[in-house]
Tab-separated table of C-alpha atoms in Angstrom:
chain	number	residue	atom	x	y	z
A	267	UNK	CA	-11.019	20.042	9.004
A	268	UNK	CA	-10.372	16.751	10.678
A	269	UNK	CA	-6.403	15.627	11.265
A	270	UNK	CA	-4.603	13.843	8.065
A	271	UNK	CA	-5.058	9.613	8.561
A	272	UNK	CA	-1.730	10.096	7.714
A	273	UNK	CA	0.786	13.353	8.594
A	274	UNK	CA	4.571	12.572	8.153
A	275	UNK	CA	6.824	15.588	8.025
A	276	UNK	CA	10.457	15.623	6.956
A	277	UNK	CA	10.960	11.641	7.444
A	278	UNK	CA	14.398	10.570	7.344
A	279	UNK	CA	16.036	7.196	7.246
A	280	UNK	CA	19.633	6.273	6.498
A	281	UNK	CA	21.071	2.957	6.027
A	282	UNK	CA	24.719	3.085	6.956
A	283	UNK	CA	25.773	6.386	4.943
A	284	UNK	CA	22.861	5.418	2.298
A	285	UNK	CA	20.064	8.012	2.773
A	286	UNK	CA	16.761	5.435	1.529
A	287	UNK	CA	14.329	8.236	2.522
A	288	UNK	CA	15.465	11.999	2.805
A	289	UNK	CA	13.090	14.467	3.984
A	290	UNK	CA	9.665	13.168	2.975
A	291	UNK	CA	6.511	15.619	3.776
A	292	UNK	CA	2.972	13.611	3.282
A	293	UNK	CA	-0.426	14.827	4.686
A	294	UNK	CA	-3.007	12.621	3.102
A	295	UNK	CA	-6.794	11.993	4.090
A	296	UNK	CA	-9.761	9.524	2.203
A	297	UNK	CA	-9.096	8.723	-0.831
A	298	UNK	CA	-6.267	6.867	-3.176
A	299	UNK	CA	-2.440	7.407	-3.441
A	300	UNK	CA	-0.164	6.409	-6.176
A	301	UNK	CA	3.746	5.812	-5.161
A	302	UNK	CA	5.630	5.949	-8.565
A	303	UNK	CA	9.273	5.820	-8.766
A	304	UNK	CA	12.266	3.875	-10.557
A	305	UNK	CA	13.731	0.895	-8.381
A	306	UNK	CA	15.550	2.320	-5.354
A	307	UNK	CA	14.026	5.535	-4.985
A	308	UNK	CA	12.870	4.141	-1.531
A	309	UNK	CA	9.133	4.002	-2.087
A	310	UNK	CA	9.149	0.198	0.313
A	311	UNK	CA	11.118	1.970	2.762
A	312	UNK	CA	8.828	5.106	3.305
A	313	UNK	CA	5.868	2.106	3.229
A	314	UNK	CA	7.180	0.258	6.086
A	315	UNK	CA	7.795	3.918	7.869
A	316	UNK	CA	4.035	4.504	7.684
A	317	UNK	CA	3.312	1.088	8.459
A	318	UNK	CA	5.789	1.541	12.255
A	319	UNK	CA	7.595	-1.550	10.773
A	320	UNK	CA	10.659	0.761	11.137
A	321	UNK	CA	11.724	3.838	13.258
A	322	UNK	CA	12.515	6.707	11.239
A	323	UNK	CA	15.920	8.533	12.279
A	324	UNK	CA	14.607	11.844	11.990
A	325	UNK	CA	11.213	13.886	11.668
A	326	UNK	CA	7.693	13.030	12.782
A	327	UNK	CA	4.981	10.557	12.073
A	328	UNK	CA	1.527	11.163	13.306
A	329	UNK	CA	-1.232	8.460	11.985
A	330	UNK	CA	-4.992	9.160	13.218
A	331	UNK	CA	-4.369	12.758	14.206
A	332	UNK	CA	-1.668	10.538	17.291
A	333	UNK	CA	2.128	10.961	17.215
A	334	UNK	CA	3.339	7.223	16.862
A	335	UNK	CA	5.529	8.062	20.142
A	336	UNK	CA	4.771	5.175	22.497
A	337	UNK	CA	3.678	1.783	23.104
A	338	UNK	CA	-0.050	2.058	23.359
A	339	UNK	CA	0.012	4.569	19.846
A	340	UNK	CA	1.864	1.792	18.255
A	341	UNK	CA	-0.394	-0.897	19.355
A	342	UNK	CA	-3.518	1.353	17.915
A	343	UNK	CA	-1.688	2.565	14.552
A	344	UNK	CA	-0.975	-1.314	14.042
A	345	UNK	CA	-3.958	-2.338	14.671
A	346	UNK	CA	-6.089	0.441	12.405
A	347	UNK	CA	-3.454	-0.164	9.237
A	348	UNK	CA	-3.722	-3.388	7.046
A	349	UNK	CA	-0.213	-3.562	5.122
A	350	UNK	CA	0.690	-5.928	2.182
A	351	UNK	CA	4.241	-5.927	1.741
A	352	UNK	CA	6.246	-7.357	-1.459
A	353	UNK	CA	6.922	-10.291	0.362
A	354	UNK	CA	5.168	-12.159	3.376
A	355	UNK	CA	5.081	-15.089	5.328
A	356	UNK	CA	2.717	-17.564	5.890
A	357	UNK	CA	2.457	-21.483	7.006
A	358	UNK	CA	2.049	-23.575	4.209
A	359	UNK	CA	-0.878	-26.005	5.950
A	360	UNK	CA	-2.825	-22.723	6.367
A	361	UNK	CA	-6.171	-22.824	4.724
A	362	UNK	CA	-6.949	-19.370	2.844
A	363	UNK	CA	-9.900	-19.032	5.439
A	364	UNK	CA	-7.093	-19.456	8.509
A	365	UNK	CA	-4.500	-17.530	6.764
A	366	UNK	CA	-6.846	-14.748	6.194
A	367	UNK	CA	-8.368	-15.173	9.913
A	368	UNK	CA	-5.073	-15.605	11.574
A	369	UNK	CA	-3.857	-11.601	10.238
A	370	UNK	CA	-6.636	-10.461	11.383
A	371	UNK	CA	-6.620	-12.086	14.437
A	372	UNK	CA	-2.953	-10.396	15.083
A	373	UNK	CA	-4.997	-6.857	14.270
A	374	UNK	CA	-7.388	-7.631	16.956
A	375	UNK	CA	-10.309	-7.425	14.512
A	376	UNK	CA	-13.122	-8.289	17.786
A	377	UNK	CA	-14.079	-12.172	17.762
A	378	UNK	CA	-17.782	-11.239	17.750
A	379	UNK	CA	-16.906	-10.094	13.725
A	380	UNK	CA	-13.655	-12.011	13.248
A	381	UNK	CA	-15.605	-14.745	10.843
A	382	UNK	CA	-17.661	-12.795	8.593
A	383	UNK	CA	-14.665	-10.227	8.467
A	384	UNK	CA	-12.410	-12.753	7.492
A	385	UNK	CA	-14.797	-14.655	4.537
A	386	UNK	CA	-15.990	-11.194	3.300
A	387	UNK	CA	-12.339	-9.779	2.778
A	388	UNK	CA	-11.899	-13.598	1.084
A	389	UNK	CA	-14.719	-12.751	-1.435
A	390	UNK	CA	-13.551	-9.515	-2.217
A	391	UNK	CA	-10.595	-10.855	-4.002
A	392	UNK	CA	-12.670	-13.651	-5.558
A	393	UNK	CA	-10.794	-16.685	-3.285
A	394	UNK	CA	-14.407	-17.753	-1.927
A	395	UNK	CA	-14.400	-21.112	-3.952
A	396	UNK	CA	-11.124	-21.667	-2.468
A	397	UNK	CA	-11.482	-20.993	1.142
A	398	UNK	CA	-10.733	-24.208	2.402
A	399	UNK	CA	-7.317	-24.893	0.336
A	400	UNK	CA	-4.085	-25.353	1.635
A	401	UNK	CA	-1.690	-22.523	1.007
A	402	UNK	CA	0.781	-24.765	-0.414
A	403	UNK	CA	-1.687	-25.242	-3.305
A	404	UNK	CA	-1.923	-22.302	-4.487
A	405	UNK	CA	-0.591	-19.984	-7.217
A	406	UNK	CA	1.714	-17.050	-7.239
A	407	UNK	CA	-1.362	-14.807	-7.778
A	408	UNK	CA	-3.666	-16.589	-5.858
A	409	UNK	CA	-1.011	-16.031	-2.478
A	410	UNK	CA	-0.676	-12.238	-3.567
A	411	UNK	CA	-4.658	-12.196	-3.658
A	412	UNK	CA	-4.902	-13.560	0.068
A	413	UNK	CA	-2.001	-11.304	0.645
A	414	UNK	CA	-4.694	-8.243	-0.051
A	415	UNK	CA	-6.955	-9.867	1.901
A	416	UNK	CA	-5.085	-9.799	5.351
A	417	UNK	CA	-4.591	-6.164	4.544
A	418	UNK	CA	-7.812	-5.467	4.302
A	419	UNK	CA	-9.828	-7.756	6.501
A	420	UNK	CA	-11.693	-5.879	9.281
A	421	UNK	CA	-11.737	-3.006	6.877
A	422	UNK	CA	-8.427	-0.822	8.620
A	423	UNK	CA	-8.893	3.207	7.769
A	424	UNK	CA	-5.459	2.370	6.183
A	425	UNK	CA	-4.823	0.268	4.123
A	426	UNK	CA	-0.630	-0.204	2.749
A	427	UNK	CA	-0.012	-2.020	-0.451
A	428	UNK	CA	3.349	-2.480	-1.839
A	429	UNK	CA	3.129	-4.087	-5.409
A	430	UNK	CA	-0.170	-5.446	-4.680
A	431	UNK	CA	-1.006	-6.806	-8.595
A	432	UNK	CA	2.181	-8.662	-8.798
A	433	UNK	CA	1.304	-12.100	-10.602
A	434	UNK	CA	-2.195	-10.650	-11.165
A	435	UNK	CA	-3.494	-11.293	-14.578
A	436	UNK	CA	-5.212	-8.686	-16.279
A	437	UNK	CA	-8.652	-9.620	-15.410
A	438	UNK	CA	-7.735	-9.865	-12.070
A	439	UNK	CA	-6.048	-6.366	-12.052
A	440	UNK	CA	-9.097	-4.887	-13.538
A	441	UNK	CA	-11.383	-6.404	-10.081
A	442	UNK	CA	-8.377	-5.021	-8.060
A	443	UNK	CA	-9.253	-1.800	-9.464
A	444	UNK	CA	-12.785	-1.510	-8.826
A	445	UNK	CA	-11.672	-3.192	-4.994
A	446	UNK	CA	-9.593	-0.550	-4.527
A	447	UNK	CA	-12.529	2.121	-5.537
A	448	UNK	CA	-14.792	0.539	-3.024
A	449	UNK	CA	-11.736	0.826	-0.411
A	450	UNK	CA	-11.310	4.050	-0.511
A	451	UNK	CA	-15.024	5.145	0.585
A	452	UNK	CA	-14.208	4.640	3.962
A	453	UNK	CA	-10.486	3.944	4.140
A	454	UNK	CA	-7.128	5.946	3.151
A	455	UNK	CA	-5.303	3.816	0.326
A	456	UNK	CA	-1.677	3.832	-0.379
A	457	UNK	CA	-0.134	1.577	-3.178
A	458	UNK	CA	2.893	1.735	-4.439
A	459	UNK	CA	3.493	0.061	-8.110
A	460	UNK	CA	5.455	0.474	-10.969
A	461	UNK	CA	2.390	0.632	-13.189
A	462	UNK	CA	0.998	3.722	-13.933
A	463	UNK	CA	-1.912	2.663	-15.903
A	464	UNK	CA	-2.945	1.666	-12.602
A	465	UNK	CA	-2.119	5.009	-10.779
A	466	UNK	CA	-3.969	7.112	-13.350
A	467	UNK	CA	-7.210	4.838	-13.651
A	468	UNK	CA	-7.697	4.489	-9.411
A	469	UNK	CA	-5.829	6.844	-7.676
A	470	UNK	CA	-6.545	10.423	-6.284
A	471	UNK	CA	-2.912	11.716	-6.113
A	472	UNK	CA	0.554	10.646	-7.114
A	473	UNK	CA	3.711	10.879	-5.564
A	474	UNK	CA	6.839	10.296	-7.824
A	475	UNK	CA	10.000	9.506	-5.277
A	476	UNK	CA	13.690	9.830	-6.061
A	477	UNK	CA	16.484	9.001	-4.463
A	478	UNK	CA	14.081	9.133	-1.267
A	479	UNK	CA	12.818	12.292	-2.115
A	480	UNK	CA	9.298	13.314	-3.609
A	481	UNK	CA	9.977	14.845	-7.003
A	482	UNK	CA	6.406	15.356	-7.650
A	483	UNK	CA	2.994	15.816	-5.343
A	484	UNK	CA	-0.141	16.248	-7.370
A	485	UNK	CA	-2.911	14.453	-9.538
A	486	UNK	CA	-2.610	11.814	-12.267
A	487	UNK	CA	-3.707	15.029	-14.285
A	488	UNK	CA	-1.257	17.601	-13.367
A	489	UNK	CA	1.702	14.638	-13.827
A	490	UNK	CA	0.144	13.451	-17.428
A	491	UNK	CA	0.103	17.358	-18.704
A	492	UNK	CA	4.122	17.637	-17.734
A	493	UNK	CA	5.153	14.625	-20.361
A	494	UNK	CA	6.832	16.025	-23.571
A	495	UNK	CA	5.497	14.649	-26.926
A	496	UNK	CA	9.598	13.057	-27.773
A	497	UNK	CA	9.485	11.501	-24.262
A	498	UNK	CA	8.878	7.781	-24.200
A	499	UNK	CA	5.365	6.269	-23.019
A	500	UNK	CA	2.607	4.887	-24.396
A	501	UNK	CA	0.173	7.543	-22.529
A	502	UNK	CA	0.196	10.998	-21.203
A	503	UNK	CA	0.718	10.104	-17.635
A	504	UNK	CA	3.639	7.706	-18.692
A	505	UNK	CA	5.328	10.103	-20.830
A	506	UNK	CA	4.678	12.702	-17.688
A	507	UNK	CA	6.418	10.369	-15.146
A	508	UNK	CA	8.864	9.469	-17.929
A	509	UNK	CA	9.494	13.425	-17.900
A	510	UNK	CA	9.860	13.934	-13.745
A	511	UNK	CA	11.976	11.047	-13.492
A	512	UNK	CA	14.602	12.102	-16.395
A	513	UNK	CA	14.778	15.592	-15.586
A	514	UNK	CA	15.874	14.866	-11.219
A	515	UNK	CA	18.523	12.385	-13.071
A	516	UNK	CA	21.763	12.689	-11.233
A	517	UNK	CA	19.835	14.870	-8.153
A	518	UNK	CA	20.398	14.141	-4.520
């Protein structure tokens, strides 16, 4: 069986005497994977682990079957990963087209591709017809749609979303969805979100953090079937999360 894309055993990472991510064990291949959690349970700061945007203070990260241990692996993780954080930067003159061009110019996607790369990871999140505007013009969910386009221009074998369908309208979610299926074909998907809908209708397995631990490792199945009929949620899976979350309350 060919190495995990990504293999991260007993991560650790403390801010001050804060412990954001305690002990985290994650071997995950092809495929789709939900991170579920309440606010704080340090699902952005195991993202930008996995991403090398920080140093964990204890255990081991290997992405690609390669310990991220030196320079040169941290060049090559960086440049196979496509990462959408909550928040980025851009210039405000940028066209979508340079914007989108520009990222993946930073991930070395080769020139001879760069351009059809770049306006193919544009039309994937339906931004085509606006190409050549300014990013200044744009709406809140049109930036977080050319925010999933640097992520995934060049098509990376993984691809990091954090809250990717923030400002999305539900439409737009629904093509996000059916993105996200033709993603994970060829690439290793990780999203985090606070919408489970979302995790149960896309994504292969779930992990529900707390407190920077993982309460729960398994399917959207296996989490839906442990919700209690008096637990709140509209749906199985909700009133299953609903259940993991409530009963770790107070655990460290």
């Amino acid at each position: 069986m060919t190495a995990p894309i990504v293999d991260a055993r007993a991560l650790e990472v403390s801010f001050g005497s804060r412990r954001a991510v305690a002990g985290v064990d994650l071997q995950f291949h092809r495929g789709i994977l939900g991170l579920l959690g309440p606010n704080g349970a340090g699902k952005t700061t195991l993202l930008r682990i996995l991403t090398t945007v920080i140093t964990p203070s204890a255990g081991e990260l290997r992405l690609f079957g390669r310990p991220v241990d030196s320079a040169d692996a941290l060049r090559e993780a960086r440049r196979r990963t496509g990462f959408l954080p909550q928040t980025f930067g851009y210039h405000p003159g940028f066209t979508v087209y340079e914007f989108v061009r520009y990222c993946a110019w930073l991930r070395e996607v080769p020139s001879d591709v760069i351009d059809d790369a770049t306006r193919s990871a544009i039309d994937d999140v339906g931004l085509t017809d606006r190409s050549d505007e300014r990013m200044k013009k744009l709406s809140g969910g049109m930036i977080r749609r050319c925010g999933i386009a640097q992520a995934i221009v060049g098509n990376p074998p993984l691809v990091v979303l954090d809250e990717p369908t923030t400002g999305l309208d539900p439409d737009q979610r629904l093509d996000f969805r059916d993105l996200l299926e033709k993603l994970s074909a060829n690439s290793s998907v990780i999203l985090s979100t606070h919408l489970v809908e979302d995790v149960a209708a896309v994504c292969d397995r779930v992990v529900v953090m707390k407190h920077g631990r993982p309460l729960y490792v398994g399917t959207p199945d296996e989490l839906a079937e442990l919700g209690t009929a008096n637990q709140r949620g509209g749906s199985r899976i909700e009133r299953g999360y609903a259940t993991v979350v409530k009963n770790a309350k107070g655990a460290r």
